[in-house]
């Protein structure tokens, strides 16, 4: 029986059917919105630098930049020499070299973590107390003076029984120190290492809740990264993916999953000579992390290499090629962040990142422009690819690989607001014609 007619279209279902189905799926809609809010749309740093608590100083960021510049001047002083070391094409050599130098002068570190775990080790309580208080003071001063990295924070000791109380006390001292001299900076990031059970994440949530209550902060103000360094954090004893449980246990506070190359490899029995971020065991762990985090707003970070670019030029070049290759490999696999362990890693971090975005931005911009104008082309793009294309351009802009003017020109006038609209799930992902474009 025909149930209704609207205009020239005839339907067979009663109007209540759609309403009933929507009502039955309302709990699922709410669950999807809660568990999978999408990417937060904020800048993700391209790397995290770990500095032991006792080595962190007011000039650490500038010192790392100066050491990186000195290494570049000594071992690859011009565009041609850097291109020869890394295999850069002729058209990339000059812009990559120039941008690497500019980045090292302007913003050598995007994310810095003062380390109170493996890089710091066990110390007398009074010493770690003072070091934590000092870290808070120096970070607060850096933000006040405008010399801070975009993101800064600490890696505390883990929630395992032997060091739990010490880690909690260090975090308390650090956060309290920040509150006492102006409050928590917007770029604050905290790292919880060696997480093996979701209950340890829950404990971190309760700890931060108590601190927020004690200091009158809004609930949920403080987030944290979960460091994946053990086999138990990937696969639980019942065969389920522990890391997915950890994200849920964080109750919206998890900001990142950081892969710990060496601890994780060692937990699987991988020999020291083969502990690297491109080992099959590493690929397996990061793939699970990536799938677990997809859509949740939690970012995934690759690990590091412990092969340092030190010694004679030939040795430095070999280490640079390794680091460059690993970074490019990670970027192709959508791991847009990694760790850097030494100032001389910084030049190849930025060289790899800048080459990755510069070599593809014109093609990405042209595709996005055609999609926005509905003009088609040799690739049939859709909202999902428009999201990926705009996300690629936005990441390139954020790190300094690309300039706003050249992206606007290459996209035939799309603004950053337009790119954000395409990149954010549920917000202007459909073609928008020429709306929002600047005049040609």
GROMACS .gro file of C-alpha atoms in nm, residues 40 43 62 68 106 150 195 234 240 245 274 292 340 343 352 356 361 401 417 428 430 433-434:
model
   23
   40UNK     CA    1   4.090   1.830   1.729
   43UNK     CA    2   4.868   2.185   1.535
   62UNK     CA    3   6.841   2.791   2.158
   68UNK     CA    4   7.204   2.189   1.473
  106UNK     CA    5   6.339   3.066   1.444
  150UNK     CA    6   5.501   2.564   2.097
  195UNK     CA    7   5.168   0.187   3.050
  234UNK     CA    8   4.930  -0.365   2.240
  240UNK     CA    9   4.209  -0.777   2.273
  245UNK     CA   10   4.101   0.025   2.615
  274UNK     CA   11   6.777  -0.466   1.517
  292UNK     CA   12   4.281   0.225   1.777
  340UNK     CA   13   6.456   1.327   1.829
  343UNK     CA   14   7.056   1.825   1.836
  352UNK     CA   15   6.253   1.516   0.564
  356UNK     CA   16   5.762   1.555   0.209
  361UNK     CA   17   5.189   2.042  -0.238
  401UNK     CA   18   5.735   2.374   0.495
  417UNK     CA   19   3.953   2.880   0.671
  428UNK     CA   20   3.204   2.187   0.506
  430UNK     CA   21   3.119   1.882   0.060
  433UNK     CA   22   3.221   2.604  -0.519
  434UNK     CA   23   3.404   2.935  -0.506
   0.00000   0.00000   0.00000
